[in-house]
C-alpha atoms as one frame of an Amber mdcrd trajectory, in Angstrom:
protein
   0.000   0.000   0.000   1.183   3.469  -0.823   0.428   6.846   0.692   1.564
  10.443   0.365   0.579  13.147   2.827  -0.474  16.079   0.625  -4.020  16.057
  -0.847  -5.541  18.245  -3.554  -8.877  18.158  -5.331  -8.853  17.686  -9.090
 -11.860  17.923 -11.339 -12.325  14.687 -13.302 -12.675  14.930 -17.062 -11.589
  17.316 -19.764 -13.303  18.406 -22.949 -11.202  17.626 -25.993 -11.896  19.502
 -29.207 -13.673  17.084 -31.540 -11.683  18.368 -34.468  -8.307  18.233 -32.747
  -5.432  16.411 -34.407  -4.491  13.336 -32.367  -2.055  10.454 -32.092  -2.815
   7.184 -30.279  -0.334   4.531 -29.136  -1.622   1.345 -27.481   0.584  -0.321
 -24.871   3.765   1.651 -25.512   7.147   0.157 -24.664   8.286   1.065 -21.121
  12.058   1.116 -20.747  12.411   1.751 -17.014  10.150   1.365 -13.981  10.469
   1.254 -10.206   7.108  -0.507  -9.840   5.315  -3.511 -11.292   1.933  -2.228
 -10.129   1.351   0.170 -13.032   1.316  -0.447 -16.771   0.330   1.985 -19.522
  -2.506   0.699 -21.715  -2.844   3.674 -24.054  -1.429   7.109 -24.725  -3.448
   9.662 -26.695  -1.817  12.924 -27.715  -3.912  15.813 -29.007  -3.146  19.473
 -29.490  -5.171  20.215 -26.331  -4.252  17.396 -23.913  -2.213  14.252 -23.272
  -4.372  11.370 -22.063  -2.698   8.360 -20.406  -4.670   5.214 -19.537  -3.165
   3.004 -16.809  -3.733  -0.652 -15.972  -3.246  -1.499 -12.293  -2.452  -4.884
 -10.728  -2.296  -5.160  -6.951  -3.462  -7.297  -4.057  -7.289  -7.668  -3.900
  -9.021  -5.595  -1.202  -5.856  -3.539  -0.635  -5.443   0.038  -1.748  -3.091
   2.151  -3.766  -2.798   5.897  -3.668  -1.600   8.241  -6.372   0.360  11.292
  -5.285  -0.571  14.835  -6.155   2.705  15.920  -7.747   2.192  13.799 -10.854
   3.757  15.103 -14.071   4.896  13.972 -17.467   8.427  14.876 -18.558   9.769
  15.190 -22.083  12.716  17.023 -23.605  13.547  18.753 -20.331  10.019  20.102
 -19.780   7.259  19.168 -17.339   3.599  18.741 -18.267   1.176  19.202 -15.376
  -1.724  16.963 -14.415  -5.065  18.580 -15.202  -7.590  15.981 -14.135  -8.170
  12.312 -13.451 -10.831   9.696 -14.091 -11.540   6.631 -11.884  -8.956   7.764
  -9.339  -8.541  10.845  -7.132  -4.924  11.840  -6.425  -4.282  11.960  -2.692
  -7.104   9.494  -1.940  -7.125   5.711  -1.668  -8.194   3.538  -4.560  -9.348
   0.156  -3.251  -8.605  -2.841  -5.414 -11.469  -5.150  -6.437 -11.556  -8.934
  -5.910  -9.822  -9.444  -9.257  -6.797  -7.382  -8.206  -7.087  -5.502 -11.515
  -8.397  -2.026 -12.269  -7.636   0.995 -14.454  -7.688   4.771 -14.383  -6.989
   7.710 -16.700  -4.866  10.813 -16.171  -5.106  13.923 -18.347  -2.123  16.263
 -18.668  -1.104  19.402 -20.484  -0.437  18.529 -24.136   2.832  16.956 -25.139
   3.943  17.848 -28.667   2.387  15.469 -31.194   5.889  14.629 -32.415   7.006
  13.370 -28.969   9.050  10.163 -29.276   9.393   9.357 -25.590   8.393  10.732
 -22.199   8.564   9.928 -18.476   5.768   9.534 -15.955   6.701  10.768 -12.473
   4.622  10.685  -9.319   7.053  12.792  -7.311  10.635  13.125  -6.137  10.806
  10.775  -3.123  12.213   7.232  -3.155   8.756   5.649  -2.918   7.157   7.648
  -5.723   6.285   5.717  -8.861   8.479   6.353 -11.883   8.069   5.048 -15.437
  10.886   6.178 -17.697  11.524   6.335 -21.426   7.987   5.463 -22.467   8.624
   4.998 -26.189   5.927   6.068 -28.618   7.916   5.044 -31.688   9.045   1.533
 -30.770   7.196  -1.599 -31.815   6.757  -3.654 -28.644   6.796  -6.866 -30.697
  10.241  -6.069 -32.141  13.190  -8.201 -30.966  14.706  -7.126 -27.697  17.577
  -4.683 -27.958  20.579  -5.630 -25.827  22.045  -2.791 -23.758  25.013  -0.779
 -24.946  28.239  -1.675 -23.175  27.675  -5.450 -23.105  30.980  -7.202 -23.940
  31.155  -9.245 -27.115  30.720 -12.969 -26.590  29.132 -12.698 -23.124  25.930
 -14.315 -24.450  27.125 -17.640 -25.746  25.007 -20.518 -26.992  24.218 -23.317
 -24.543  26.317 -26.470 -24.925  24.818 -29.716 -23.616  26.862 -31.748 -21.166
  26.960 -33.079 -17.613  25.639 -31.117 -14.652  28.311 -29.121 -12.791  29.296
 -30.764  -9.501  28.459 -28.634  -6.416  31.716 -27.325  -4.973  31.893 -28.010
  -1.229  34.643 -25.501  -0.484  34.999 -22.152   1.285  36.270 -19.239  -0.772
  36.367 -15.455  -1.040  34.149 -14.578  -3.992  33.923 -11.266  -5.817  31.180
 -10.008  -8.112  31.814  -6.908 -10.213  28.393  -5.496 -11.069  28.010  -3.252
 -14.128  24.717  -1.368 -14.531  23.943  -0.736 -18.199  21.274   1.823 -18.951
  20.329   5.478 -18.964  18.826   5.564 -15.452  21.721   4.975 -13.045  19.642
   6.476 -10.234  17.550   3.294 -10.235  20.667   1.260  -9.436  20.868   2.819
  -5.967  17.711   0.915  -4.979  19.115  -2.506  -5.830  19.939  -5.182  -3.251
  22.561  -7.931  -3.531  21.340 -11.277  -2.185  23.441 -14.449  -1.834  21.472
 -17.678  -1.490  23.794 -20.436  -0.314  22.788 -24.066  -0.153  24.855 -24.477
   2.989  24.239 -21.319   4.990  21.014 -19.864   3.615  20.304 -16.356   2.420
  22.378 -13.309   3.272  22.734  -9.828   1.842  25.787  -7.751   1.028  26.322
  -4.023   0.583  26.428  -2.807  -3.012  27.372   0.806  -3.731  27.506   2.037
  -7.312  29.877   4.697  -8.514  28.886   7.413 -10.989  29.616   5.072 -13.903
  27.234   2.403 -12.638  29.863  -0.012 -11.278  29.924  -1.776  -7.913  32.154
  -4.462  -6.392  30.815  -6.961  -3.842  33.110  -9.407  -2.023  31.969 -12.082
   0.417  32.961 -15.378   1.993  31.111 -18.119   0.147  30.302 -21.503   1.665
  29.686 -24.004  -1.105  27.416 -23.507  -4.126  25.406 -20.293  -4.257  23.153
 -18.233  -6.453  23.256 -14.455  -6.610  20.139 -12.334  -6.972  20.210  -8.605
  -7.705  16.743  -7.198  -7.140  14.759  -4.080  -6.400  13.479  -5.276  -3.045
  10.683  -2.721  -2.791   8.885  -4.138  -5.806  10.684  -7.494  -6.218  11.925
  -6.598  -9.679  14.780  -9.005 -10.557  17.740  -7.628 -12.495  20.125 -10.588
 -12.340  20.032 -14.208 -11.240  23.050 -16.472 -11.671  25.196 -19.122  -9.984
  28.739 -18.785  -8.702  31.406 -21.136  -7.354  33.386 -20.308  -4.158  36.483
 -18.218  -4.789  35.419 -16.940  -8.217  35.683 -13.393  -9.520  32.742 -12.727
 -11.825  31.729  -9.755 -13.952  27.942  -9.426 -14.015  26.115  -7.059 -16.369
  22.606  -5.911 -15.527  20.222  -4.301 -17.960  18.320  -1.369 -16.470  15.460
  -1.880 -18.927  14.569  -5.181 -17.254  12.528  -3.062 -14.842  10.394  -1.928
 -17.773   9.791  -5.525 -18.823   8.536  -6.217 -15.310   6.028  -3.378 -15.605
   4.819  -4.794 -18.935   4.774  -8.459 -17.890   0.999  -8.779 -17.574   0.545
  -8.079 -21.282   1.236 -11.754 -21.845   4.184 -11.330 -24.188   6.673  -9.188
 -22.299   8.122 -11.476 -19.644  11.469 -10.932 -17.975  14.216 -11.541 -20.580
  16.160 -14.771 -20.132  19.438 -12.825 -20.325  19.021 -11.861 -16.667  20.349
 -15.370 -15.939  23.349 -15.345 -18.232  24.924 -11.891 -18.514  28.036 -12.895
 -16.577  31.398 -14.523 -17.274  31.474 -17.009 -14.383  32.328 -20.690 -14.719
  28.643 -21.655 -14.373  27.505 -19.516 -17.295  26.654 -22.560 -19.436  24.591
 -24.020 -16.583  22.715 -20.728 -16.242  22.059 -20.648 -19.981  20.444 -24.067
 -19.653  18.263 -22.857 -16.795  17.281 -19.720 -18.684  15.875 -21.647 -21.615
  14.091 -24.282 -19.532  10.324 -23.813 -19.519   9.397 -27.323 -18.434   8.014
 -28.456 -15.118   7.185 -31.963 -14.054   5.952 -31.359 -10.520   2.682 -29.490
 -11.080   0.740 -32.372  -9.579   2.554 -31.787  -6.286   3.088 -28.014  -6.402
  -0.492 -27.095  -7.265  -2.370 -29.526  -5.049  -4.107 -30.938  -8.107  -4.485
 -34.381  -6.493  -5.646 -32.928  -3.146  -3.082 -34.943  -1.222  -4.092 -33.076
   1.945  -7.246 -35.231   2.060  -5.422 -38.584   2.045  -4.512 -40.882   4.902
  -0.898 -41.943   5.430  -0.940 -45.041   3.246  -2.775 -43.333   0.355  -0.526
 -40.300   0.582   2.664 -42.352   0.222   1.127 -44.362  -2.627   0.189 -41.200
  -4.564   3.580 -39.682  -3.848   5.426 -42.671  -5.301   3.181 -43.066  -8.356
   3.461 -39.326  -9.070   7.234 -39.478  -8.706   7.591 -42.407 -11.105   5.249
 -40.826 -13.667   7.157 -37.538 -13.562  10.475 -39.362 -13.813   9.247 -41.169
 -16.918   8.041 -37.888 -18.472  11.425 -36.275 -17.898  13.322 -39.202 -19.374
  11.192 -39.200 -22.543  11.116 -35.429 -22.974  12.753 -33.808 -26.004  15.071
 -31.615 -23.940  18.869 -31.455 -23.422  20.439 -34.119 -21.209  21.634 -31.494
 -18.729  18.091 -30.227 -18.364  16.819 -33.773 -17.849  19.278 -34.248 -15.002
  18.401 -30.981 -13.238  14.682 -31.690 -13.614  15.238 -35.039 -11.884  17.121
 -33.262  -9.105  14.276 -30.736  -8.627  11.725 -33.580  -8.593  13.626 -35.610
  -6.007  14.179 -32.566  -3.832  10.455 -31.860  -3.837   9.681 -35.481  -2.941
  12.029 -35.236   0.049  10.279 -32.061   1.135   6.873 -33.698   0.706   7.940
 -36.345   3.229  10.130 -34.346   5.641   7.615 -31.485   5.892   4.445 -33.161
   4.744   2.189 -31.331   7.209   3.461 -27.910   6.140   3.231 -28.746   2.441
  -0.276 -30.151   2.727  -1.440 -27.150   4.732  -0.144 -24.826   2.004  -1.753
 -26.997  -0.672  -5.097 -26.808   1.076  -5.000 -23.035   1.556  -3.780 -22.298
  -1.983  -6.311 -24.683  -3.531  -9.306 -23.401  -1.567  -8.212 -19.765  -1.241
  -9.170 -19.799   2.445  -6.055 -18.005   3.646  -7.761 -16.518   6.706  -9.072
 -19.879   7.898  -7.924 -21.031  11.326  -6.287 -24.175   9.965  -4.674 -26.809
  12.190  -2.176 -29.497  11.213  -4.522 -31.919  12.975  -6.884 -31.431  10.014
  -4.433 -33.320   7.771  -5.144 -37.082   7.896  -1.631 -38.206   6.867   0.899
 -38.472   9.672   3.993 -40.167   8.308   6.013 -42.663  10.326   9.695 -43.590
  10.469   8.911 -46.435   8.094   7.622 -43.921   5.511  10.823 -41.913   5.835
  12.843 -45.075   5.351  10.758 -46.068   2.337  11.398 -42.855   0.385  15.150
 -43.415   0.750  14.731 -46.537  -1.433  13.251 -44.591  -4.376  16.505 -42.794
  -5.281  19.945 -41.955  -3.907  19.315 -39.580  -1.026  23.067 -39.112  -0.500
  23.460 -37.614  -3.996  25.430 -34.321  -3.644  23.758 -33.031  -6.823  20.657
 -32.498  -4.654  22.507 -29.449  -3.321  21.986 -27.720  -6.679  18.407 -26.878
  -5.641  19.671 -24.216  -3.239  19.063 -23.575   0.451  15.493 -24.878   0.251
  16.635 -28.476  -0.253  15.121 -31.625   1.191  18.477 -33.008   2.346  18.705
 -30.513   5.210  15.067 -30.793   6.353  15.673 -33.960   8.339  18.592 -36.264
   9.076  18.094 -38.845   6.324  21.192 -40.684   7.526  19.142 -41.698  10.564
  16.869 -43.637   8.190  19.589 -45.772   6.681  21.083 -43.476   4.023  24.803
 -44.067   3.551  27.408 -41.465   4.442  26.730 -38.401   6.558  25.899 -35.639
   4.045  22.369 -35.111   5.349  23.473 -35.275   8.990  26.227 -32.771   8.242
  23.761 -30.339   6.652  21.304 -30.640   9.537  23.971 -30.067  12.174  25.381
 -27.136  10.259  21.910 -25.627   9.907  21.520 -25.791  13.695  24.927 -24.165
  14.220  24.099 -21.424  11.712  20.949 -20.515  13.626  22.930 -20.403  16.866
  25.602 -18.210  15.268  22.911 -15.827  14.004  21.657 -15.564  17.572  25.183
 -15.245  19.050  24.947 -18.435  21.146  27.242 -20.752  19.162  29.899 -22.400
  21.382  33.425 -23.585  20.583  32.512 -27.081  21.738  29.696 -27.272  19.177
  32.043 -26.083  16.452  34.709 -28.642  17.373  32.072 -31.373  17.251  31.862
 -30.880  13.466  35.385 -32.298  13.074  34.000 -35.809  13.470  32.184 -35.541
  10.120  33.669 -37.264   7.069  33.915 -34.123   4.910  36.192 -31.480   6.511
  34.296 -28.793   4.578  31.560 -28.708   7.202  34.065 -28.152  10.011  35.570
 -25.327   7.927  32.178 -23.686   7.596  31.523 -24.055  11.329  34.896 -22.456
  12.154  34.124 -19.588   9.782  30.656 -19.061  11.267  32.128 -18.989  14.777
  34.827 -16.475  13.824  32.317 -14.267  12.026  29.978 -14.376  15.022  32.756
 -13.231  17.356  33.793 -10.419  15.002  30.206  -9.162  14.961  29.929  -9.394
  18.739  33.088  -7.319  19.155  31.778  -4.650  16.777  28.325  -4.346  18.340
  27.016  -1.201  19.986  24.944  -2.699  22.784  23.702   0.566  24.264  20.167
  -0.595  23.508  19.195  -4.200  24.226  15.907  -6.088  24.121  14.099  -6.508
  27.418  14.318  -9.743  29.335  11.364 -11.920  28.329   9.063 -12.447  31.360
   9.562 -15.820  33.040   5.988 -17.035  32.744   4.102 -19.774  30.925   4.149
 -19.455  27.127   0.451 -18.594  26.876   0.951 -15.775  29.417   3.877 -14.080
  27.642   1.878 -11.373  25.880  -0.124 -10.366  28.965   3.068 -10.228  31.035
   4.739  -7.956  28.467   1.906  -5.401  28.413   0.786  -5.659  32.068   3.201
  -3.000  33.458   1.618  -0.384  31.186  -2.038  -0.614  32.218  -3.667   2.801
  32.176  -1.797   3.793  29.045  -2.400   3.162  25.366  -0.045   0.424  24.200
   0.878  -0.098  20.543   2.453  -3.496  19.901   4.250  -3.896  16.564   5.056
  -7.463  15.440   7.973  -7.257  13.008  11.268  -8.837  11.927  14.476  -7.478
  10.466  14.047  -9.383   7.185  10.558  -7.969   6.562  10.740  -5.139   3.997
   7.176  -3.859   4.646   7.955  -3.848   8.386  11.046  -1.699   7.887   9.198
   0.704   5.603   6.301   1.039   8.068   8.667   1.661  10.997  10.508   4.321
   9.003   7.180   5.962   8.199   5.807   5.746  11.745   8.911   6.740  13.692
   8.551  10.529  13.138   4.994  10.375  14.543   6.416   9.809  18.011   7.671
  13.399  17.983   4.754  14.712  15.935   1.087  13.768  15.867   1.528  10.930
  18.370   3.919  12.634  20.779   2.268  11.666  24.078   3.674  10.175  27.281
   0.527   8.081  27.581   1.443   6.034  24.519   3.761   3.044  24.999   5.491
   1.594  21.940   6.372  -2.110  22.141   8.187  -3.934  19.341   8.211  -7.743
  19.266  10.502  -9.678  16.903  11.457 -13.339  16.992  14.476 -15.568  16.473
  14.131 -15.474  12.691  15.606 -11.966  12.875  19.373 -11.964  12.504  20.727
 -11.195  15.978  23.325  -8.697  14.816  21.126  -6.843  12.383  18.474  -6.709
  15.105  20.851  -5.124  17.615  21.985  -2.625  14.990  18.417  -1.611  14.151
  16.643  -1.306  17.493  18.578   1.760  18.779  16.954   3.649  15.887  13.422
   2.524  16.873  12.190   4.337  19.970  10.272   1.999  22.211  10.481  -1.177
  24.297  11.917  -4.185  22.475  11.408  -7.919  22.968  12.805 -10.830  20.992
  10.846 -14.042  21.513  11.568 -17.629  20.646   9.593 -19.660  18.117   7.127
 -21.141  20.604   6.436 -17.795  22.285   5.735 -15.871  19.082   3.583 -18.738
  17.775   1.280 -18.406  20.800   0.843 -14.676  20.148   0.176 -15.271  16.456
  -2.426 -17.905  17.247  -4.148 -15.722  19.836  -4.507 -12.706  17.559  -4.846
 -14.657  14.282  -1.839 -12.870  12.813  -2.044 -12.947   9.001   1.432 -11.575
   8.340   3.749  -8.786   9.416   3.825  -5.952  10.147   0.926  -6.673  12.481
  -0.382  -4.293  15.112  -2.072  -4.992  18.443  -3.729  -2.094  20.264  -4.298
  -2.147  24.017  -6.607   0.492  25.499  -6.274   2.108  28.937  -8.345  -0.693
  30.487  -5.969  -3.328  29.185  -8.203  -4.691  26.404  -6.068  -5.986  23.544
  -7.236  -6.211  19.937  -5.417  -7.315  16.790  -5.508  -4.526  14.212  -4.086
  -5.537  10.824  -6.051  -2.605   9.357  -3.508  -0.233  10.933  -1.209  -1.004
   8.017  -3.226   1.864   6.570  -1.111   4.797   7.742  -3.952   7.300   8.117
  -5.990   4.838  10.163  -2.903   4.099  12.280  -2.787   7.686  13.526  -6.549
   8.099  13.904  -7.125   4.887  15.887  -4.246   5.462  18.303  -5.368   9.036
  18.937  -8.895   7.778  19.545  -7.764   5.740  22.558  -6.022   8.609  24.359
């Protein structure tokens, strides 16, 4: 949801001279965008006005809001907004059940000979921008590669064996080169490393004036790199890298425009986002970029309604579906490398469907029925798998296969210790133990004894990773400013935690904010709400309580909370689960309001910023 503070009234509609000369362009090509919510359906230029029709796609029953400083820009000039139809700038536009709507904006007239223009909502970071809207380019024409791309970087795919996952530790470097005419958009990009071994982490990426940035990081085993605009989840690059490599990656700024146009049905994200790099896994990425096949729809989509089956029927359907998919892959007219990776993806999903069958079936049920707000219990799922079922799935394929690590951090090998069910070696056990140590390191409770215990594993790589995690944890501890710490969690029963946290503040209005460091909407909401504590909501009778949980990185958490004025708690998994169940938390940020009498009420509607202020004031 989007909101700007200033509001003006605009008269909807404009009379256009019936005899005016005009020029109409349907679905013009959009070169740059910082949002995937808006698309331009039609532009009509006349000698009296410029009329722009927008298509909108957003979450059903949520709202968007158009700012009041909207202009068009062309050839160094600005063209003011005159009026609007089906939307009022400065006011909320609620999305229908379909999540699709449209509106029209009418501006001062652009010259009829205009070749391109920009749409700008304002000058702040969150304002929508669509740049280089081309009125002379055929959207069906072949994609133009960006200037500055080195010759030979886009090679043809060569079939061959899958690359072996490298279980080593190395210092990796990615040199990022932004190609495009809007370098200001590069400042909003995030650099994400998704490691099979140690999960997802981010790294700082600062571009110079020429659009270049260098990112170096310690890499533990195979990893993929994602460069994205995190505000709108617009991907700019996605590729794989081996530990210790130095890779040049080229990103095309116009990919953001493709994201804005993606709902037209023929303007998807270009495949080059996977392959515009010179790393050793470039051929592998080229294979992935051209793969459009999937052989797991029956399991992903819930088509067979596995959530309704008892244990025996569930395992029977799982095996028959696996064998049928395996046969389809083997007989498919696709490269051998693609066949092998499709088998790996299939087997990984089967392992997940056993190791986390309750979670997967719950998601299947909710996504199939659309009942996301239903109070759904795992007890509603008939299938409860036994140790024998876990042992059985290990006979279907080689569960010790290291190629299973190519599926990334969300792999079935690390979801349970398959070695405990008869699988040879200790790869799965090693991954599970390392996953536990990683979580402890993130929460600054990893001990030297636990690290040394990894030396008993057959592959010394895992002990290396543990040593590195321990050293990194201690470096972060030494660098921490601990002037602000979370409060000690009350020593009470789990179902009494929330009441114990808010009890000392009875007689005051208490605002509880459930959040986590990794939650982008949470961070944006906190940034937006923080100034209110010295403005509209500056009142000693308001208590601000922030509750995060152990999924928040310990060090990032301690760095962030000194900048958030209030009382902070960090709960464990069981404690936060009780609070979520009690207030039927549907996601974060989530707000709980407690009045002066101590009555607590979950208020997800306070994600609406204007309502946030009004409702809190109303309790004073």
